Amino acid sequence: MNEFQNAKEEYDNTPIPAELSERVRAGIQEGRARHRARRGRIIRRWGATAACFAVLLAGLNLSPTIARAAAEVPVLGGLFQVLTFVDYDKTEDGIHYDVTVPQVEAEGNLAEKVNAVIQEKVDAHLAKARQDWDDYREAFFATGGTEEEWADREMDVIVDYEIKSQSETRVSFVVTFAEGWVASMQERYYYNLDLSENRDLTLRDYLGEDWVNICNASIQKQIDASVDEEGFTFFFTPEMGGFTTVDETTGFYIREDGTVVVCFPEYSIAAGAAGMPEFPIA
């Protein structure tokens, strides 16, 4: 039984507070502002390839304009490009879709594998968002909500990407998936590719054989520095599930200046107010 069904049972006979509508509306606005503030699109070209989109996102009944071949990274010696493969902004059935999907074009099978993984995540994210919205709507009416109140509700569904750095042979970029409504969620996936060697890059490639200790020492130092004069910090202790060590699954990206930035999911090592913690490794 999911959380929406649990909510339905728990609050089935509870009167809805008069301020519910305003709270919900405020939550939607906060989520929308939070996620759109992170968007960093610079170049967009629009084209009409609805047939391609129908195959790509079948079942969602959307008909947006699709963009392909809008280069975010220029061709570097003919080695690779990162293109905006799908780009659309559309509201349907209470859901505002703001979706920009990258695609890597390069020789070798690495680009093909990365593109397949990204598309799988996009499909899963959109399907989950649609189900979350349907579940929320069902629970809303089951607990006494009215059609008039529901009409003011809207959910933001966001897919976006940002290129963090690039060279003649390497690229580091982040793909973000978010939902913004009464509740909000955000996930990021990190891609660090060497297109000349047709492989993923690792923390070891940038920091050497002692990469675990280097990362751990730098991260712990920054966590310790976050404690204020009253002893408060957003970060959990190790006993509470906080930071202990990096490993091969730890996300990271590379800044233009070459700095490695290690990243953690929201709530994984700190309270939600800390967002998605990032640590430049000095």
mmCIF file of N, CA and C in Angstrom, residues 143-273:
data_model
loop_
_atom_site.group_PDB
_atom_site.id
_atom_site.type_symbol
_atom_site.label_atom_id
_atom_site.label_comp_id
_atom_site.label_asym_id
_atom_site.label_seq_id
_atom_site.Cartn_x
_atom_site.Cartn_y
_atom_site.Cartn_z
ATOM 1 N N THR A 143 -10.673 12.406 0.497
ATOM 2 C CA THR A 143 -10.649 13.063 1.806
ATOM 3 C C THR A 143 -11.449 14.353 1.824
ATOM 4 N N GLY A 144 -12.352 14.537 0.846
ATOM 5 C CA GLY A 144 -13.279 15.655 0.897
ATOM 6 C C GLY A 144 -12.965 16.837 0.024
ATOM 7 N N GLY A 145 -11.915 16.758 -0.791
ATOM 8 C CA GLY A 145 -11.590 17.857 -1.684
ATOM 9 C C GLY A 145 -12.653 18.051 -2.751
ATOM 10 N N THR A 146 -12.784 19.289 -3.238
ATOM 11 C CA THR A 146 -13.807 19.599 -4.227
ATOM 12 C C THR A 146 -13.172 19.842 -5.590
ATOM 13 N N GLU A 147 -13.992 19.775 -6.632
ATOM 14 C CA GLU A 147 -13.519 20.041 -7.990
ATOM 15 C C GLU A 147 -12.976 21.468 -8.102
ATOM 16 N N GLU A 148 -13.621 22.395 -7.431
ATOM 17 C CA GLU A 148 -13.172 23.786 -7.476
ATOM 18 C C GLU A 148 -11.777 23.931 -6.878
ATOM 19 N N GLU A 149 -11.547 23.269 -5.743
ATOM 20 C CA GLU A 149 -10.227 23.324 -5.120
ATOM 21 C C GLU A 149 -9.185 22.632 -5.988
ATOM 22 N N TRP A 150 -9.562 21.522 -6.594
ATOM 23 C CA TRP A 150 -8.620 20.765 -7.423
ATOM 24 C C TRP A 150 -8.193 21.558 -8.654
ATOM 25 N N ALA A 151 -9.055 22.402 -9.159
ATOM 26 C CA ALA A 151 -8.759 23.147 -10.388
ATOM 27 C C ALA A 151 -7.546 24.044 -10.245
ATOM 28 N N ASP A 152 -7.203 24.432 -9.029
ATOM 29 C CA ASP A 152 -6.065 25.315 -8.804
ATOM 30 C C ASP A 152 -4.741 24.575 -8.710
ATOM 31 N N ARG A 153 -4.789 23.259 -8.736
ATOM 32 C CA ARG A 153 -3.581 22.479 -8.510
ATOM 33 C C ARG A 153 -2.835 22.178 -9.808
ATOM 34 N N GLU A 154 -1.523 22.190 -9.691
ATOM 35 C CA GLU A 154 -0.687 21.883 -10.845
ATOM 36 C C GLU A 154 0.612 21.255 -10.365
ATOM 37 N N MET A 155 1.115 20.326 -11.126
ATOM 38 C CA MET A 155 2.355 19.637 -10.797
ATOM 39 C C MET A 155 3.404 19.977 -11.852
ATOM 40 N N ASP A 156 4.612 20.290 -11.412
ATOM 41 C CA ASP A 156 5.723 20.509 -12.331
ATOM 42 C C ASP A 156 6.531 19.225 -12.452
ATOM 43 N N VAL A 157 6.775 18.814 -13.672
ATOM 44 C CA VAL A 157 7.627 17.655 -13.942
ATOM 45 C C VAL A 157 8.783 18.146 -14.806
ATOM 46 N N ILE A 158 9.975 17.991 -14.298
ATOM 47 C CA ILE A 158 11.148 18.603 -14.926
ATOM 48 C C ILE A 158 12.205 17.557 -15.241
ATOM 49 N N VAL A 159 12.741 17.637 -16.440
ATOM 50 C CA VAL A 159 13.962 16.927 -16.813
ATOM 51 C C VAL A 159 14.872 17.968 -17.443
ATOM 52 N N ASP A 160 16.108 18.037 -17.004
ATOM 53 C CA ASP A 160 17.019 19.050 -17.520
ATOM 54 C C ASP A 160 18.450 18.538 -17.412
ATOM 55 N N TYR A 161 19.348 19.192 -18.118
ATOM 56 C CA TYR A 161 20.747 18.812 -18.004
ATOM 57 C C TYR A 161 21.641 20.038 -18.054
ATOM 58 N N GLU A 162 22.845 19.880 -17.514
ATOM 59 C CA GLU A 162 23.821 20.961 -17.505
ATOM 60 C C GLU A 162 25.202 20.378 -17.750
ATOM 61 N N ILE A 163 25.902 20.948 -18.700
ATOM 62 C CA ILE A 163 27.273 20.532 -18.970
ATOM 63 C C ILE A 163 28.183 21.274 -18.010
ATOM 64 N N LYS A 164 28.937 20.538 -17.219
ATOM 65 C CA LYS A 164 29.790 21.129 -16.204
ATOM 66 C C LYS A 164 31.167 21.483 -16.750
ATOM 67 N N SER A 165 31.694 20.655 -17.645
ATOM 68 C CA SER A 165 32.997 20.934 -18.238
ATOM 69 C C SER A 165 33.162 20.121 -19.505
ATOM 70 N N GLN A 166 34.108 20.535 -20.331
ATOM 71 C CA GLN A 166 34.376 19.822 -21.563
ATOM 72 C C GLN A 166 35.813 20.091 -22.000
ATOM 73 N N SER A 167 36.372 19.138 -22.691
ATOM 74 C CA SER A 167 37.686 19.300 -23.309
ATOM 75 C C SER A 167 37.600 18.677 -24.695
ATOM 76 N N GLU A 168 38.723 18.482 -25.348
ATOM 77 C CA GLU A 168 38.698 17.900 -26.680
ATOM 78 C C GLU A 168 38.259 16.442 -26.665
ATOM 79 N N THR A 169 38.429 15.768 -25.532
ATOM 80 C CA THR A 169 38.112 14.342 -25.482
ATOM 81 C C THR A 169 37.147 13.968 -24.369
ATOM 82 N N ARG A 170 36.913 14.881 -23.414
ATOM 83 C CA ARG A 170 36.120 14.531 -22.246
ATOM 84 C C ARG A 170 34.965 15.497 -22.039
ATOM 85 N N VAL A 171 33.907 14.987 -21.420
ATOM 86 C CA VAL A 171 32.775 15.832 -21.057
ATOM 87 C C VAL A 171 32.210 15.359 -19.720
ATOM 88 N N SER A 172 31.787 16.314 -18.902
ATOM 89 C CA SER A 172 31.153 16.030 -17.616
ATOM 90 C C SER A 172 29.825 16.772 -17.587
ATOM 91 N N PHE A 173 28.725 16.032 -17.412
ATOM 92 C CA PHE A 173 27.419 16.680 -17.370
ATOM 93 C C PHE A 173 26.501 15.997 -16.373
ATOM 94 N N VAL A 174 25.461 16.742 -15.982
ATOM 95 C CA VAL A 174 24.518 16.293 -14.957
ATOM 96 C C VAL A 174 23.117 16.331 -15.544
ATOM 97 N N VAL A 175 22.345 15.272 -15.317
ATOM 98 C CA VAL A 175 20.946 15.228 -15.726
ATOM 99 C C VAL A 175 20.088 15.253 -14.462
ATOM 100 N N THR A 176 19.134 16.190 -14.414
ATOM 101 C CA THR A 176 18.290 16.388 -13.239
ATOM 102 C C THR A 176 16.853 15.975 -13.533
ATOM 103 N N PHE A 177 16.253 15.237 -12.600
ATOM 104 C CA PHE A 177 14.850 14.836 -12.666
ATOM 105 C C PHE A 177 14.163 15.381 -11.431
ATOM 106 N N ALA A 178 13.036 16.073 -11.617
ATOM 107 C CA ALA A 178 12.373 16.687 -10.462
ATOM 108 C C ALA A 178 10.865 16.648 -10.609
ATOM 109 N N GLU A 179 10.183 16.629 -9.460
ATOM 110 C CA GLU A 179 8.749 16.850 -9.353
ATOM 111 C C GLU A 179 8.559 18.005 -8.394
ATOM 112 N N GLY A 180 7.666 18.936 -8.705
ATOM 113 C CA GLY A 180 7.369 20.041 -7.804
ATOM 114 C C GLY A 180 5.873 20.217 -7.672
ATOM 115 N N TRP A 181 5.327 19.973 -6.476
ATOM 116 C CA TRP A 181 3.896 20.158 -6.227
ATOM 117 C C TRP A 181 3.733 20.384 -4.745
ATOM 118 N N VAL A 182 2.785 19.718 -4.059
ATOM 119 C CA VAL A 182 2.670 19.862 -2.607
ATOM 120 C C VAL A 182 3.952 19.354 -1.957
ATOM 121 N N ALA A 183 4.406 18.185 -2.408
ATOM 122 C CA ALA A 183 5.709 17.673 -2.027
ATOM 123 C C ALA A 183 6.646 17.942 -3.201
ATOM 124 N N SER A 184 7.922 17.710 -3.004
ATOM 125 C CA SER A 184 8.854 17.873 -4.104
ATOM 126 C C SER A 184 9.953 16.832 -3.978
ATOM 127 N N MET A 185 10.522 16.472 -5.116
ATOM 128 C CA MET A 185 11.637 15.547 -5.115
ATOM 129 C C MET A 185 12.572 15.933 -6.244
ATOM 130 N N GLN A 186 13.824 15.557 -6.091
ATOM 131 C CA GLN A 186 14.802 15.831 -7.125
ATOM 132 C C GLN A 186 15.876 14.746 -7.087
ATOM 133 N N GLU A 187 16.254 14.283 -8.264
ATOM 134 C CA GLU A 187 17.342 13.319 -8.394
ATOM 135 C C GLU A 187 18.298 13.815 -9.468
ATOM 136 N N ARG A 188 19.575 13.549 -9.272
ATOM 137 C CA ARG A 188 20.574 13.913 -10.271
ATOM 138 C C ARG A 188 21.444 12.711 -10.598
ATOM 139 N N TYR A 189 21.806 12.644 -11.861
ATOM 140 C CA TYR A 189 22.698 11.590 -12.326
ATOM 141 C C TYR A 189 23.886 12.237 -13.032
ATOM 142 N N TYR A 190 25.054 11.685 -12.786
ATOM 143 C CA TYR A 190 26.299 12.319 -13.196
ATOM 144 C C TYR A 190 27.001 11.465 -14.242
ATOM 145 N N TYR A 191 27.443 12.136 -15.314
ATOM 146 C CA TYR A 191 28.091 11.437 -16.424
ATOM 147 C C TYR A 191 29.432 12.102 -16.700
ATOM 148 N N ASN A 192 30.490 11.304 -16.607
ATOM 149 C CA ASN A 192 31.846 11.771 -16.844
ATOM 150 C C ASN A 192 32.469 10.820 -17.861
ATOM 151 N N LEU A 193 32.641 11.293 -19.089
ATOM 152 C CA LEU A 193 32.967 10.408 -20.202
ATOM 153 C C LEU A 193 34.284 10.794 -20.855
ATOM 154 N N ASP A 194 35.051 9.788 -21.216
ATOM 155 C CA ASP A 194 36.220 9.974 -22.073
ATOM 156 C C ASP A 194 35.878 9.352 -23.414
ATOM 157 N N LEU A 195 35.572 10.194 -24.407
ATOM 158 C CA LEU A 195 35.115 9.692 -25.695
ATOM 159 C C LEU A 195 36.255 9.155 -26.536
ATOM 160 N N SER A 196 37.487 9.571 -26.258
ATOM 161 C CA SER A 196 38.622 9.035 -27.024
ATOM 162 C C SER A 196 38.927 7.603 -26.618
ATOM 163 N N GLU A 197 38.709 7.296 -25.329
ATOM 164 C CA GLU A 197 38.962 5.943 -24.822
ATOM 165 C C GLU A 197 37.680 5.133 -24.693
ATOM 166 N N ASN A 198 36.540 5.761 -25.012
ATOM 167 C CA ASN A 198 35.244 5.077 -25.001
ATOM 168 C C ASN A 198 34.944 4.441 -23.647
ATOM 169 N N ARG A 199 35.058 5.254 -22.577
ATOM 170 C CA ARG A 199 34.829 4.712 -21.237
ATOM 171 C C ARG A 199 34.358 5.804 -20.291
ATOM 172 N N ASP A 200 33.745 5.346 -19.170
ATOM 173 C CA ASP A 200 33.394 6.250 -18.081
ATOM 174 C C ASP A 200 34.650 6.598 -17.299
ATOM 175 N N LEU A 201 34.689 7.827 -16.827
ATOM 176 C CA LEU A 201 35.783 8.262 -15.969
ATOM 177 C C LEU A 201 35.390 8.076 -14.507
ATOM 178 N N THR A 202 36.372 7.823 -13.668
ATOM 179 C CA THR A 202 36.130 7.543 -12.251
ATOM 180 C C THR A 202 36.871 8.551 -11.381
ATOM 181 N N LEU A 203 36.540 8.551 -10.098
ATOM 182 C CA LEU A 203 37.277 9.395 -9.160
ATOM 183 C C LEU A 203 38.755 9.020 -9.127
ATOM 184 N N ARG A 204 39.052 7.757 -9.299
ATOM 185 C CA ARG A 204 40.450 7.318 -9.341
ATOM 186 C C ARG A 204 41.208 7.975 -10.494
ATOM 187 N N ASP A 205 40.537 8.143 -11.628
ATOM 188 C CA ASP A 205 41.200 8.764 -12.779
ATOM 189 C C ASP A 205 41.659 10.181 -12.464
ATOM 190 N N TYR A 206 40.899 10.886 -11.644
ATOM 191 C CA TYR A 206 41.226 12.278 -11.349
ATOM 192 C C TYR A 206 42.060 12.455 -10.091
ATOM 193 N N LEU A 207 41.880 11.582 -9.108
ATOM 194 C CA LEU A 207 42.513 11.789 -7.806
ATOM 195 C C LEU A 207 43.594 10.774 -7.475
ATOM 196 N N GLY A 208 43.741 9.751 -8.307
ATOM 197 C CA GLY A 208 44.790 8.771 -8.072
ATOM 198 C C GLY A 208 44.353 7.597 -7.215
ATOM 199 N N GLU A 209 45.287 6.746 -6.899
ATOM 200 C CA GLU A 209 44.993 5.504 -6.186
ATOM 201 C C GLU A 209 44.458 5.745 -4.780
ATOM 202 N N ASP A 210 44.818 6.870 -4.189
ATOM 203 C CA ASP A 210 44.369 7.162 -2.817
ATOM 204 C C ASP A 210 43.088 7.998 -2.814
ATOM 205 N N TRP A 211 42.276 7.853 -3.864
ATOM 206 C CA TRP A 211 41.108 8.714 -4.034
ATOM 207 C C TRP A 211 40.109 8.624 -2.890
ATOM 208 N N VAL A 212 39.956 7.443 -2.289
ATOM 209 C CA VAL A 212 38.981 7.294 -1.195
ATOM 210 C C VAL A 212 39.383 8.159 -0.012
ATOM 211 N N ASN A 213 40.646 8.042 0.418
ATOM 212 C CA ASN A 213 41.094 8.822 1.564
ATOM 213 C C ASN A 213 41.108 10.316 1.272
ATOM 214 N N ILE A 214 41.477 10.688 0.049
ATOM 215 C CA ILE A 214 41.491 12.099 -0.328
ATOM 216 C C ILE A 214 40.077 12.684 -0.234
ATOM 217 N N CYS A 215 39.117 11.969 -0.800
ATOM 218 C CA CYS A 215 37.723 12.435 -0.751
ATOM 219 C C CYS A 215 37.203 12.480 0.672
ATOM 220 N N ASN A 216 37.410 11.401 1.412
ATOM 221 C CA ASN A 216 36.869 11.330 2.766
ATOM 222 C C ASN A 216 37.394 12.453 3.649
ATOM 223 N N ALA A 217 38.702 12.723 3.562
ATOM 224 C CA ALA A 217 39.295 13.763 4.400
ATOM 225 C C ALA A 217 38.730 15.136 4.041
ATOM 226 N N SER A 218 38.599 15.418 2.747
ATOM 227 C CA SER A 218 38.089 16.718 2.312
ATOM 228 C C SER A 218 36.621 16.893 2.684
ATOM 229 N N ILE A 219 35.822 15.854 2.481
ATOM 230 C CA ILE A 219 34.391 15.936 2.800
ATOM 231 C C ILE A 219 34.178 16.109 4.300
ATOM 232 N N GLN A 220 34.877 15.310 5.100
ATOM 233 C CA GLN A 220 34.693 15.400 6.550
ATOM 234 C C GLN A 220 35.113 16.773 7.071
ATOM 235 N N LYS A 221 36.169 17.336 6.487
ATOM 236 C CA LYS A 221 36.615 18.666 6.898
ATOM 237 C C LYS A 221 35.528 19.701 6.629
ATOM 238 N N GLN A 222 34.866 19.597 5.477
ATOM 239 C CA GLN A 222 33.801 20.549 5.144
ATOM 240 C C GLN A 222 32.566 20.334 6.012
ATOM 241 N N ILE A 223 32.260 19.087 6.343
ATOM 242 C CA ILE A 223 31.137 18.820 7.247
ATOM 243 C C ILE A 223 31.421 19.398 8.630
ATOM 244 N N ASP A 224 32.639 19.188 9.120
ATOM 245 C CA ASP A 224 33.008 19.728 10.432
ATOM 246 C C ASP A 224 32.909 21.255 10.436
ATOM 247 N N ALA A 225 33.283 21.872 9.319
ATOM 248 C CA ALA A 225 33.250 23.335 9.238
ATOM 249 C C ALA A 225 31.829 23.883 9.192
ATOM 250 N N SER A 226 30.866 23.018 8.899
ATOM 251 C CA SER A 226 29.474 23.471 8.816
ATOM 252 C C SER A 226 28.814 23.609 10.178
ATOM 253 N N VAL A 227 29.422 23.091 11.223
ATOM 254 C CA VAL A 227 28.847 23.154 12.567
ATOM 255 C C VAL A 227 28.939 24.588 13.086
ATOM 256 N N ASP A 228 27.818 25.140 13.513
ATOM 257 C CA ASP A 228 27.843 26.524 13.983
ATOM 258 C C ASP A 228 28.296 26.595 15.439
ATOM 259 N N GLU A 229 28.313 27.809 15.984
ATOM 260 C CA GLU A 229 28.846 28.020 17.329
ATOM 261 C C GLU A 229 28.002 27.364 18.402
ATOM 262 N N GLU A 230 26.752 27.030 18.059
ATOM 263 C CA GLU A 230 25.895 26.336 19.024
ATOM 264 C C GLU A 230 25.902 24.830 18.815
ATOM 265 N N GLY A 231 26.741 24.364 17.905
ATOM 266 C CA GLY A 231 26.863 22.935 17.672
ATOM 267 C C GLY A 231 25.881 22.365 16.665
ATOM 268 N N PHE A 232 25.154 23.239 15.961
ATOM 269 C CA PHE A 232 24.155 22.760 15.012
ATOM 270 C C PHE A 232 24.749 22.565 13.625
ATOM 271 N N THR A 233 24.308 21.504 12.956
ATOM 272 C CA THR A 233 24.638 21.266 11.562
ATOM 273 C C THR A 233 23.498 20.496 10.916
ATOM 274 N N PHE A 234 23.323 20.686 9.627
ATOM 275 C CA PHE A 234 22.311 19.928 8.906
ATOM 276 C C PHE A 234 22.740 18.480 8.672
ATOM 277 N N PHE A 235 24.021 18.208 8.791
ATOM 278 C CA PHE A 235 24.524 16.882 8.457
ATOM 279 C C PHE A 235 24.293 15.886 9.586
ATOM 280 N N PHE A 236 23.907 14.663 9.210
ATOM 281 C CA PHE A 236 23.695 13.599 10.177
ATOM 282 C C PHE A 236 25.046 13.072 10.667
ATOM 283 N N THR A 237 25.031 12.533 11.872
ATOM 284 C CA THR A 237 26.210 11.821 12.356
ATOM 285 C C THR A 237 26.269 10.455 11.672
ATOM 286 N N PRO A 238 27.415 9.806 11.666
ATOM 287 C CA PRO A 238 27.496 8.450 11.089
ATOM 288 C C PRO A 238 26.495 7.490 11.724
ATOM 289 N N GLU A 239 26.263 7.643 13.036
ATOM 290 C CA GLU A 239 25.310 6.769 13.724
ATOM 291 C C GLU A 239 23.885 6.996 13.255
ATOM 292 N N MET A 240 23.617 8.174 12.727
ATOM 293 C CA MET A 240 22.279 8.521 12.224
ATOM 294 C C MET A 240 22.159 8.256 10.722
ATOM 295 N N GLY A 241 23.176 7.660 10.152
ATOM 296 C CA GLY A 241 23.145 7.382 8.722
ATOM 297 C C GLY A 241 23.859 8.424 7.890
ATOM 298 N N GLY A 242 24.683 9.248 8.552
ATOM 299 C CA GLY A 242 25.403 10.291 7.847
ATOM 300 C C GLY A 242 26.616 9.786 7.094
ATOM 301 N N PHE A 243 27.440 10.715 6.667
ATOM 302 C CA PHE A 243 28.577 10.378 5.815
ATOM 303 C C PHE A 243 29.591 9.486 6.533
ATOM 304 N N THR A 244 30.050 8.468 5.821
ATOM 305 C CA THR A 244 31.137 7.623 6.327
ATOM 306 C C THR A 244 32.265 7.526 5.303
ATOM 307 N N THR A 245 31.919 7.236 4.049
ATOM 308 C CA THR A 245 32.963 7.104 3.030
ATOM 309 C C THR A 245 32.364 7.195 1.635
ATOM 310 N N VAL A 246 33.184 7.568 0.686
ATOM 311 C CA VAL A 246 32.803 7.490 -0.720
ATOM 312 C C VAL A 246 33.086 6.078 -1.220
ATOM 313 N N ASP A 247 32.484 5.740 -2.364
ATOM 314 C CA ASP A 247 32.795 4.467 -3.005
ATOM 315 C C ASP A 247 32.594 4.624 -4.507
ATOM 316 N N GLU A 248 32.639 3.499 -5.234
ATOM 317 C CA GLU A 248 32.561 3.553 -6.693
ATOM 318 C C GLU A 248 31.220 4.078 -7.207
ATOM 319 N N THR A 249 30.193 4.066 -6.369
ATOM 320 C CA THR A 249 28.875 4.539 -6.805
ATOM 321 C C THR A 249 28.628 6.016 -6.491
ATOM 322 N N THR A 250 29.560 6.660 -5.809
ATOM 323 C CA THR A 250 29.380 8.059 -5.420
ATOM 324 C C THR A 250 29.387 8.960 -6.654
ATOM 325 N N GLY A 251 28.390 9.838 -6.751
ATOM 326 C CA GLY A 251 28.290 10.738 -7.887
ATOM 327 C C GLY A 251 29.299 11.874 -7.814
ATOM 328 N N PHE A 252 29.724 12.353 -8.978
ATOM 329 C CA PHE A 252 30.626 13.500 -9.024
ATOM 330 C C PHE A 252 30.590 14.125 -10.407
ATOM 331 N N TYR A 253 31.056 15.371 -10.469
ATOM 332 C CA TYR A 253 31.261 16.018 -11.763
ATOM 333 C C TYR A 253 32.557 16.817 -11.710
ATOM 334 N N ILE A 254 32.985 17.291 -12.877
ATOM 335 C CA ILE A 254 34.226 18.043 -12.982
ATOM 336 C C ILE A 254 33.910 19.471 -13.413
ATOM 337 N N ARG A 255 34.368 20.447 -12.644
ATOM 338 C CA ARG A 255 34.172 21.844 -13.007
ATOM 339 C C ARG A 255 35.130 22.241 -14.123
ATOM 340 N N GLU A 256 34.861 23.383 -14.729
ATOM 341 C CA GLU A 256 35.708 23.855 -15.818
ATOM 342 C C GLU A 256 37.155 24.056 -15.386
ATOM 343 N N ASP A 257 37.373 24.384 -14.117
ATOM 344 C CA ASP A 257 38.736 24.585 -13.633
ATOM 345 C C ASP A 257 39.425 23.271 -13.259
ATOM 346 N N GLY A 258 38.734 22.135 -13.498
ATOM 347 C CA GLY A 258 39.313 20.828 -13.211
ATOM 348 C C GLY A 258 39.023 20.295 -11.827
ATOM 349 N N THR A 259 38.333 21.067 -10.996
ATOM 350 C CA THR A 259 38.025 20.624 -9.637
ATOM 351 C C THR A 259 36.996 19.497 -9.655
ATOM 352 N N VAL A 260 37.263 18.455 -8.889
ATOM 353 C CA VAL A 260 36.323 17.362 -8.702
ATOM 354 C C VAL A 260 35.308 17.774 -7.639
ATOM 355 N N VAL A 261 34.021 17.608 -7.938
ATOM 356 C CA VAL A 261 32.963 17.926 -6.977
ATOM 357 C C VAL A 261 32.165 16.656 -6.700
ATOM 358 N N VAL A 262 32.228 16.172 -5.470
ATOM 359 C CA VAL A 262 31.532 14.951 -5.068
ATOM 360 C C VAL A 262 30.131 15.319 -4.584
ATOM 361 N N CYS A 263 29.137 14.528 -4.981
ATOM 362 C CA CYS A 263 27.733 14.884 -4.754
ATOM 363 C C CYS A 263 26.973 13.750 -4.078
ATOM 364 N N PHE A 264 25.983 14.127 -3.274
ATOM 365 C CA PHE A 264 25.157 13.154 -2.570
ATOM 366 C C PHE A 264 23.676 13.484 -2.775
ATOM 367 N N PRO A 265 22.819 12.463 -2.802
ATOM 368 C CA PRO A 265 21.378 12.704 -2.969
ATOM 369 C C PRO A 265 20.805 13.445 -1.765
ATOM 370 N N GLU A 266 19.690 14.122 -2.007
ATOM 371 C CA GLU A 266 18.973 14.795 -0.944
ATOM 372 C C GLU A 266 18.561 13.796 0.127
ATOM 373 N N TYR A 267 18.706 14.179 1.394
ATOM 374 C CA TYR A 267 18.353 13.373 2.576
ATOM 375 C C TYR A 267 19.315 12.217 2.842
ATOM 376 N N SER A 268 20.309 11.995 2.001
ATOM 377 C CA SER A 268 21.157 10.813 2.182
ATOM 378 C C SER A 268 22.134 10.972 3.334
ATOM 379 N N ILE A 269 22.710 12.161 3.511
ATOM 380 C CA ILE A 269 23.664 12.375 4.600
ATOM 381 C C ILE A 269 23.337 13.625 5.407
ATOM 382 N N ALA A 270 22.248 14.303 5.051
ATOM 383 C CA ALA A 270 21.891 15.552 5.739
ATOM 384 C C ALA A 270 20.387 15.768 5.668
ATOM 385 N N ALA A 271 19.914 16.681 6.480
ATOM 386 C CA ALA A 271 18.496 17.034 6.463
ATOM 387 C C ALA A 271 18.128 17.668 5.126
ATOM 388 N N GLY A 272 16.835 17.640 4.821
ATOM 389 C CA GLY A 272 16.377 18.158 3.536
ATOM 390 C C GLY A 272 16.746 19.609 3.300
ATOM 391 N N ALA A 273 16.854 20.402 4.369
ATOM 392 C CA ALA A 273 17.206 21.812 4.223
ATOM 393 C C ALA A 273 18.585 22.010 3.621
#
